[in-house]
Amino acid sequence: KAGVTQTPRYLIKTRGQQVTLSCSPISGHRSVSWYQQTPGQGLQFLFEYFSETQRNKGNFPGRFSGRQFSNSRSEMNVSTLELGDSALYLCASSLAGTGRDTQYFGPGTRLTVL
Amino acid sequence: AQSVTQLGSHVSVSEGALVLLRCNYSSSVPPYLFWYVQYPNQGLQLLLKYTSAATLVKGINGFEAEFKKSETSFHLTKPSAHMSDAAEYFCAVSASSGSARQLTFGSGTQLTVLP
């Protein structure tokens, strides 16, 4: 089975712009979670989608949003980019998003905001 | 609320020596515990997980971890370090209900293996 794929792998934007990141989960997985990784804050949960519905959301401002499509692919969007949004954004998929399910991570999208 | 504490942000061992990476968790409900490894410019790869079956869990690449409820610990060990083990290791906790289903990560431990 193919793993979790994320596109693009690298992205450079300027402050004030918006960005959309894409994630394709492992075939058959219905839950997709997004995490932000920075040197200062570590790995932080952004949100989780299951069957096109957001089930959980982390403590991030409303500039961060996402969605999930009927084929379980997911996108996240960040509007009005700030310098502090520079990070590695990781997507993870699991079968059903229960706590015991293994989350399989993609390689991430490295976002740099100038 | 859940949390994970990883003692030691940097650990160095000699090749062939024992690897011990420490993880303590806090959870108000029975936890599920995970160890992930991250190599430079890559995502996270699961090493092993505890989901309330055997308390001693064996994972990939010779790693294992023991769940100790009384000590709220889930330390990662490997008897003999290899150069290829150099990476960053993350301990994470989740649970079965509500928002706790999401992974809460520790701050990570960078493992250096010396020749």
PDB file of C-alpha atoms in Angstrom:
ATOM      1  CA  LYS A   1       0.000   0.000   0.000  1.00  0.00           C
ATOM      2  CA  ALA A   2       1.183   3.471  -0.711  1.00  0.00           C
ATOM      3  CA  GLY A   3       1.895   5.602   2.329  1.00  0.00           C
ATOM      4  CA  VAL A   4       0.569   9.014   3.228  1.00  0.00           C
ATOM      5  CA  THR A   5       1.521  11.589   0.630  1.00  0.00           C
ATOM      6  CA  GLN A   6       1.703  15.322   1.091  1.00  0.00           C
ATOM      7  CA  THR A   7       2.066  18.030  -1.509  1.00  0.00           C
ATOM      8  CA  PRO A   8       3.917  20.208  -1.950  1.00  0.00           C
ATOM      9  CA  ARG A   9       6.982  19.160   0.050  1.00  0.00           C
ATOM     10  CA  TYR A  10       8.357  22.687   0.259  1.00  0.00           C
ATOM     11  CA  LEU A  11       6.673  26.046   0.060  1.00  0.00           C
ATOM     12  CA  ILE A  12       7.864  29.620   0.412  1.00  0.00           C
ATOM     13  CA  LYS A  13       5.323  32.366   0.992  1.00  0.00           C
ATOM     14  CA  THR A  14       5.343  35.948   2.197  1.00  0.00           C
ATOM     15  CA  ARG A  15       3.494  37.443   5.129  1.00  0.00           C
ATOM     16  CA  GLY A  16      -0.160  38.105   4.449  1.00  0.00           C
ATOM     17  CA  GLN A  17      -0.504  35.458   1.761  1.00  0.00           C
ATOM     18  CA  GLN A  18      -2.533  32.322   2.140  1.00  0.00           C
ATOM     19  CA  VAL A  19      -1.518  28.722   1.502  1.00  0.00           C
ATOM     20  CA  THR A  20      -3.200  25.374   0.899  1.00  0.00           C
ATOM     21  CA  LEU A  21      -1.537  22.084   1.743  1.00  0.00           C
ATOM     22  CA  SER A  22      -2.764  18.722   0.544  1.00  0.00           C
ATOM     23  CA  CYS A  23      -2.730  15.260   2.087  1.00  0.00           C
ATOM     24  CA  SER A  24      -3.672  11.901   0.601  1.00  0.00           C
ATOM     25  CA  PRO A  25      -4.184   9.212   3.249  1.00  0.00           C
ATOM     26  CA  ILE A  26      -3.440   5.531   3.026  1.00  0.00           C
ATOM     27  CA  SER A  27      -6.121   3.749   1.044  1.00  0.00           C
ATOM     28  CA  GLY A  28      -8.973   2.716   3.334  1.00  0.00           C
ATOM     29  CA  HIS A  29      -8.105   5.191   6.086  1.00  0.00           C
ATOM     30  CA  ARG A  30     -10.951   7.527   6.940  1.00  0.00           C
ATOM     31  CA  SER A  31      -9.348   9.699   9.597  1.00  0.00           C
ATOM     32  CA  VAL A  32      -6.857  12.429   8.760  1.00  0.00           C
ATOM     33  CA  SER A  33      -5.091  14.547  11.366  1.00  0.00           C
ATOM     34  CA  TRP A  34      -2.829  17.538  10.920  1.00  0.00           C
ATOM     35  CA  TYR A  35       0.073  18.571  13.145  1.00  0.00           C
ATOM     36  CA  GLN A  36       2.409  21.541  13.191  1.00  0.00           C
ATOM     37  CA  GLN A  37       6.040  20.974  14.130  1.00  0.00           C
ATOM     38  CA  THR A  38       8.324  23.851  15.124  1.00  0.00           C
ATOM     39  CA  PRO A  39      11.602  23.918  17.066  1.00  0.00           C
ATOM     40  CA  GLY A  40      10.044  26.061  19.776  1.00  0.00           C
ATOM     41  CA  GLN A  41       6.641  24.455  20.272  1.00  0.00           C
ATOM     42  CA  GLY A  42       7.333  20.910  19.127  1.00  0.00           C
ATOM     43  CA  LEU A  43       4.532  18.824  17.659  1.00  0.00           C
ATOM     44  CA  GLN A  44       1.110  20.344  18.105  1.00  0.00           C
ATOM     45  CA  PHE A  45      -2.254  18.991  16.995  1.00  0.00           C
ATOM     46  CA  LEU A  46      -4.176  21.176  14.563  1.00  0.00           C
ATOM     47  CA  PHE A  47      -7.335  19.255  13.683  1.00  0.00           C
ATOM     48  CA  GLU A  48      -8.778  15.895  12.730  1.00  0.00           C
ATOM     49  CA  TYR A  49     -11.274  14.952  10.071  1.00  0.00           C
ATOM     50  CA  PHE A  50     -13.344  11.812   9.745  1.00  0.00           C
ATOM     51  CA  SER A  51     -15.878  11.223   6.990  1.00  0.00           C
ATOM     52  CA  GLU A  52     -15.667  14.845   5.868  1.00  0.00           C
ATOM     53  CA  THR A  53     -16.416  16.153   9.377  1.00  0.00           C
ATOM     54  CA  GLN A  54     -14.046  17.932  11.695  1.00  0.00           C
ATOM     55  CA  ARG A  55     -14.131  16.019  14.952  1.00  0.00           C
ATOM     56  CA  ASN A  56     -11.384  17.685  16.932  1.00  0.00           C
ATOM     57  CA  LYS A  57      -9.550  20.961  16.779  1.00  0.00           C
ATOM     58  CA  GLY A  58      -6.415  22.058  18.546  1.00  0.00           C
ATOM     59  CA  ASN A  59      -5.662  25.429  20.038  1.00  0.00           C
ATOM     60  CA  PHE A  60      -4.900  27.383  16.875  1.00  0.00           C
ATOM     61  CA  PRO A  61      -6.427  30.604  15.561  1.00  0.00           C
ATOM     62  CA  GLY A  62      -9.200  30.612  13.007  1.00  0.00           C
ATOM     63  CA  ARG A  63      -6.682  31.405  10.261  1.00  0.00           C
ATOM     64  CA  PHE A  64      -6.002  27.683  10.259  1.00  0.00           C
ATOM     65  CA  SER A  65      -8.735  25.659   8.620  1.00  0.00           C
ATOM     66  CA  GLY A  66      -9.162  22.399   6.833  1.00  0.00           C
ATOM     67  CA  ARG A  67     -11.494  20.136   5.028  1.00  0.00           C
ATOM     68  CA  GLN A  68     -11.828  16.539   3.953  1.00  0.00           C
ATOM     69  CA  PHE A  69     -13.243  15.228   0.734  1.00  0.00           C
ATOM     70  CA  SER A  70     -15.375  12.165   0.109  1.00  0.00           C
ATOM     71  CA  ASN A  71     -12.302  10.167  -0.930  1.00  0.00           C
ATOM     72  CA  SER A  72     -10.711  11.021   2.480  1.00  0.00           C
ATOM     73  CA  ARG A  73      -8.126  13.345   0.954  1.00  0.00           C
ATOM     74  CA  SER A  74      -7.668  16.419   3.079  1.00  0.00           C
ATOM     75  CA  GLU A  75      -6.475  19.972   2.681  1.00  0.00           C
ATOM     76  CA  MET A  76      -5.487  22.541   5.210  1.00  0.00           C
ATOM     77  CA  ASN A  77      -5.464  26.246   4.609  1.00  0.00           C
ATOM     78  CA  VAL A  78      -3.670  29.025   6.415  1.00  0.00           C
ATOM     79  CA  SER A  79      -4.797  32.544   5.648  1.00  0.00           C
ATOM     80  CA  THR A  80      -2.983  35.798   6.327  1.00  0.00           C
ATOM     81  CA  LEU A  81       0.326  34.095   6.911  1.00  0.00           C
ATOM     82  CA  GLU A  82       2.569  35.249   9.752  1.00  0.00           C
ATOM     83  CA  LEU A  83       6.289  34.660  10.226  1.00  0.00           C
ATOM     84  CA  GLY A  84       5.467  32.320  13.113  1.00  0.00           C
ATOM     85  CA  ASP A  85       3.577  30.006  10.784  1.00  0.00           C
ATOM     86  CA  SER A  86       6.885  28.777   9.383  1.00  0.00           C
ATOM     87  CA  ALA A  87       6.907  25.110  10.304  1.00  0.00           C
ATOM     88  CA  LEU A  88       6.788  21.534   9.131  1.00  0.00           C
ATOM     89  CA  TYR A  89       3.144  20.554   8.661  1.00  0.00           C
ATOM     90  CA  LEU A  90       2.535  16.857   9.078  1.00  0.00           C
ATOM     91  CA  CYS A  91      -0.490  14.919   8.015  1.00  0.00           C
ATOM     92  CA  ALA A  92      -1.337  11.550   9.541  1.00  0.00           C
ATOM     93  CA  SER A  93      -3.978   9.016   8.609  1.00  0.00           C
ATOM     94  CA  SER A  94      -5.540   6.170  10.536  1.00  0.00           C
ATOM     95  CA  LEU A  95      -8.322   3.689   9.962  1.00  0.00           C
ATOM     96  CA  ALA A  96     -10.965   5.264  12.170  1.00  0.00           C
ATOM     97  CA  GLY A  97      -9.197   7.772  14.386  1.00  0.00           C
ATOM     98  CA  THR A  98      -9.785   5.917  17.621  1.00  0.00           C
ATOM     99  CA  GLY A  99      -7.135   6.543  20.244  1.00  0.00           C
ATOM    100  CA  ARG A 100      -5.617   3.103  19.791  1.00  0.00           C
ATOM    101  CA  ASP A 101      -5.322   3.315  16.010  1.00  0.00           C
ATOM    102  CA  THR A 102      -1.841   3.862  14.706  1.00  0.00           C
ATOM    103  CA  GLN A 103      -1.456   7.178  12.977  1.00  0.00           C
ATOM    104  CA  TYR A 104       0.738   6.947   9.886  1.00  0.00           C
ATOM    105  CA  PHE A 105       2.554  10.115   9.022  1.00  0.00           C
ATOM    106  CA  GLY A 106       3.420  11.642   5.702  1.00  0.00           C
ATOM    107  CA  PRO A 107       6.782  13.284   4.980  1.00  0.00           C
ATOM    108  CA  GLY A 108       5.419  16.741   5.714  1.00  0.00           C
ATOM    109  CA  THR A 109       5.262  20.081   3.959  1.00  0.00           C
ATOM    110  CA  ARG A 110       7.968  22.539   4.955  1.00  0.00           C
ATOM    111  CA  LEU A 111       6.419  26.023   4.921  1.00  0.00           C
ATOM    112  CA  THR A 112       8.667  29.075   5.086  1.00  0.00           C
ATOM    113  CA  VAL A 113       7.063  32.466   5.550  1.00  0.00           C
ATOM    114  CA  LEU A 114       9.232  35.454   4.625  1.00  0.00           C
TER     115      LEU A 114
ATOM    116  CA  ALA B   1      -5.951  16.375  29.923  1.00  0.00           C
ATOM    117  CA  GLN B   2      -2.927  14.414  28.843  1.00  0.00           C
ATOM    118  CA  SER B   3       0.741  15.229  28.795  1.00  0.00           C
ATOM    119  CA  VAL B   4       4.067  13.587  28.091  1.00  0.00           C
ATOM    120  CA  THR B   5       7.456  14.417  29.563  1.00  0.00           C
ATOM    121  CA  GLN B   6      10.621  13.203  27.906  1.00  0.00           C
ATOM    122  CA  LEU B   7      13.619  13.551  30.182  1.00  0.00           C
ATOM    123  CA  GLY B   8      16.722  14.561  28.288  1.00  0.00           C
ATOM    124  CA  SER B   9      16.410  16.511  25.081  1.00  0.00           C
ATOM    125  CA  HIS B  10      19.758  15.093  23.936  1.00  0.00           C
ATOM    126  CA  VAL B  11      21.161  11.651  24.660  1.00  0.00           C
ATOM    127  CA  SER B  12      24.532  10.349  23.432  1.00  0.00           C
ATOM    128  CA  VAL B  13      25.575   6.715  23.512  1.00  0.00           C
ATOM    129  CA  SER B  14      28.454   4.768  22.038  1.00  0.00           C
ATOM    130  CA  GLU B  15      27.813   2.291  19.267  1.00  0.00           C
ATOM    131  CA  GLY B  16      26.966  -1.048  20.857  1.00  0.00           C
ATOM    132  CA  ALA B  17      25.869   0.498  24.159  1.00  0.00           C
ATOM    133  CA  LEU B  18      22.420   0.374  25.713  1.00  0.00           C
ATOM    134  CA  VAL B  19      19.918   2.966  24.560  1.00  0.00           C
ATOM    135  CA  LEU B  20      17.484   4.260  27.195  1.00  0.00           C
ATOM    136  CA  LEU B  21      15.092   7.075  26.348  1.00  0.00           C
ATOM    137  CA  ARG B  22      12.753   8.147  29.120  1.00  0.00           C
ATOM    138  CA  CYS B  23       9.070   8.965  28.857  1.00  0.00           C
ATOM    139  CA  ASN B  24       6.582   9.753  31.599  1.00  0.00           C
ATOM    140  CA  TYR B  25       2.947  10.413  30.885  1.00  0.00           C
ATOM    141  CA  SER B  26      -0.057  11.914  32.575  1.00  0.00           C
ATOM    142  CA  SER B  27      -3.562  10.819  31.674  1.00  0.00           C
ATOM    143  CA  SER B  28      -6.874  10.850  33.514  1.00  0.00           C
ATOM    144  CA  VAL B  29      -8.081   7.832  31.553  1.00  0.00           C
ATOM    145  CA  PRO B  30      -6.334   4.607  30.522  1.00  0.00           C
ATOM    146  CA  PRO B  31      -3.732   5.673  27.991  1.00  0.00           C
ATOM    147  CA  TYR B  32      -2.465   4.375  24.728  1.00  0.00           C
ATOM    148  CA  LEU B  33       1.257   5.074  24.345  1.00  0.00           C
ATOM    149  CA  PHE B  34       3.420   5.349  21.271  1.00  0.00           C
ATOM    150  CA  TRP B  35       7.045   5.849  20.346  1.00  0.00           C
ATOM    151  CA  TYR B  36       7.824   7.437  16.991  1.00  0.00           C
ATOM    152  CA  VAL B  37      11.174   8.129  15.333  1.00  0.00           C
ATOM    153  CA  GLN B  38      11.931  11.003  12.987  1.00  0.00           C
ATOM    154  CA  TYR B  39      14.921  11.137  10.660  1.00  0.00           C
ATOM    155  CA  PRO B  40      16.011  14.479   9.181  1.00  0.00           C
ATOM    156  CA  ASN B  41      13.597  15.906   6.644  1.00  0.00           C
ATOM    157  CA  GLN B  42      11.157  13.035   7.103  1.00  0.00           C
ATOM    158  CA  GLY B  43       7.861  12.376   8.795  1.00  0.00           C
ATOM    159  CA  LEU B  44       7.360  10.245  11.878  1.00  0.00           C
ATOM    160  CA  GLN B  45       7.668   6.479  11.804  1.00  0.00           C
ATOM    161  CA  LEU B  46       6.022   4.276  14.421  1.00  0.00           C
ATOM    162  CA  LEU B  47       8.467   2.221  16.483  1.00  0.00           C
ATOM    163  CA  LEU B  48       5.978   0.584  18.824  1.00  0.00           C
ATOM    164  CA  LYS B  49       2.736   1.134  20.718  1.00  0.00           C
ATOM    165  CA  TYR B  50       1.020   0.051  23.914  1.00  0.00           C
ATOM    166  CA  THR B  51      -2.740  -0.480  23.783  1.00  0.00           C
ATOM    167  CA  SER B  52      -3.433  -2.259  27.092  1.00  0.00           C
ATOM    168  CA  ALA B  53      -2.337  -5.748  26.111  1.00  0.00           C
ATOM    169  CA  ALA B  54       1.148  -6.919  27.141  1.00  0.00           C
ATOM    170  CA  THR B  55       3.031  -4.362  29.205  1.00  0.00           C
ATOM    171  CA  LEU B  56       6.327  -5.184  27.484  1.00  0.00           C
ATOM    172  CA  VAL B  57       6.045  -4.096  23.888  1.00  0.00           C
ATOM    173  CA  LYS B  58       8.486  -5.028  21.167  1.00  0.00           C
ATOM    174  CA  GLY B  59       8.877  -2.830  18.158  1.00  0.00           C
ATOM    175  CA  ILE B  60      10.887  -2.491  15.019  1.00  0.00           C
ATOM    176  CA  ASN B  61      14.678  -2.296  14.748  1.00  0.00           C
ATOM    177  CA  GLY B  62      15.225  -4.039  18.091  1.00  0.00           C
ATOM    178  CA  PHE B  63      13.487  -1.433  20.241  1.00  0.00           C
ATOM    179  CA  GLU B  64      11.182  -2.268  23.102  1.00  0.00           C
ATOM    180  CA  ALA B  65       9.324  -0.400  25.836  1.00  0.00           C
ATOM    181  CA  GLU B  66       7.676  -1.348  29.106  1.00  0.00           C
ATOM    182  CA  PHE B  67       4.459   0.192  30.356  1.00  0.00           C
ATOM    183  CA  LYS B  68       4.644   0.782  34.117  1.00  0.00           C
ATOM    184  CA  LYS B  69       1.384   2.138  35.434  1.00  0.00           C
ATOM    185  CA  SER B  70       2.671   2.666  38.977  1.00  0.00           C
ATOM    186  CA  GLU B  71       5.484   4.846  37.651  1.00  0.00           C
ATOM    187  CA  THR B  72       3.433   6.363  34.774  1.00  0.00           C
ATOM    188  CA  SER B  73       6.372   5.547  32.539  1.00  0.00           C
ATOM    189  CA  PHE B  74       6.938   4.092  29.092  1.00  0.00           C
ATOM    190  CA  HIS B  75      10.712   4.137  28.597  1.00  0.00           C
ATOM    191  CA  LEU B  76      12.224   3.055  25.285  1.00  0.00           C
ATOM    192  CA  THR B  77      15.230   0.733  25.253  1.00  0.00           C
ATOM    193  CA  LYS B  78      17.502  -1.016  22.805  1.00  0.00           C
ATOM    194  CA  PRO B  79      20.273  -3.350  24.008  1.00  0.00           C
ATOM    195  CA  SER B  80      22.870  -2.306  21.455  1.00  0.00           C
ATOM    196  CA  ALA B  81      22.927   1.012  19.619  1.00  0.00           C
ATOM    197  CA  HIS B  82      23.691   1.204  15.935  1.00  0.00           C
ATOM    198  CA  MET B  83      24.836   4.246  14.017  1.00  0.00           C
ATOM    199  CA  SER B  84      21.589   4.151  12.054  1.00  0.00           C
ATOM    200  CA  ASP B  85      19.629   4.742  15.291  1.00  0.00           C
ATOM    201  CA  ALA B  86      20.733   8.372  15.358  1.00  0.00           C
ATOM    202  CA  ALA B  87      17.491  10.336  15.026  1.00  0.00           C
ATOM    203  CA  GLU B  88      14.889  12.182  17.083  1.00  0.00           C
ATOM    204  CA  TYR B  89      12.496  10.107  19.146  1.00  0.00           C
ATOM    205  CA  PHE B  90       9.053  11.154  20.285  1.00  0.00           C
ATOM    206  CA  CYS B  91       6.840   9.619  22.925  1.00  0.00           C
ATOM    207  CA  ALA B  92       3.097  10.244  22.553  1.00  0.00           C
ATOM    208  CA  VAL B  93      -0.094   9.508  24.451  1.00  0.00           C
ATOM    209  CA  SER B  94      -3.714   9.213  23.414  1.00  0.00           C
ATOM    210  CA  ALA B  95      -6.875   7.775  24.876  1.00  0.00           C
ATOM    211  CA  SER B  96     -10.183   6.439  23.702  1.00  0.00           C
ATOM    212  CA  SER B  97     -12.533   9.338  24.296  1.00  0.00           C
ATOM    213  CA  GLY B  98     -13.211  12.709  22.744  1.00  0.00           C
ATOM    214  CA  SER B  99     -10.357  15.071  22.156  1.00  0.00           C
ATOM    215  CA  ALA B 100      -8.011  12.690  23.933  1.00  0.00           C
ATOM    216  CA  ARG B 101      -8.105  10.493  20.845  1.00  0.00           C
ATOM    217  CA  GLN B 102      -5.489  12.747  19.333  1.00  0.00           C
ATOM    218  CA  LEU B 103      -1.805  12.253  19.941  1.00  0.00           C
ATOM    219  CA  THR B 104      -0.145  14.468  22.509  1.00  0.00           C
ATOM    220  CA  PHE B 105       3.600  14.421  21.985  1.00  0.00           C
ATOM    221  CA  GLY B 106       6.559  14.909  24.238  1.00  0.00           C
ATOM    222  CA  SER B 107       9.224  17.426  23.288  1.00  0.00           C
ATOM    223  CA  GLY B 108      11.450  14.777  21.757  1.00  0.00           C
ATOM    224  CA  THR B 109      14.889  13.314  22.460  1.00  0.00           C
ATOM    225  CA  GLN B 110      17.699  13.654  19.967  1.00  0.00           C
ATOM    226  CA  LEU B 111      19.783  10.482  20.030  1.00  0.00           C
ATOM    227  CA  THR B 112      23.412  10.676  18.945  1.00  0.00           C
ATOM    228  CA  VAL B 113      25.374   7.457  18.439  1.00  0.00           C
ATOM    229  CA  LEU B 114      29.137   7.835  18.782  1.00  0.00           C
ATOM    230  CA  PRO B 115      31.534   5.532  16.894  1.00  0.00           C
TER     231      PRO B 115
END
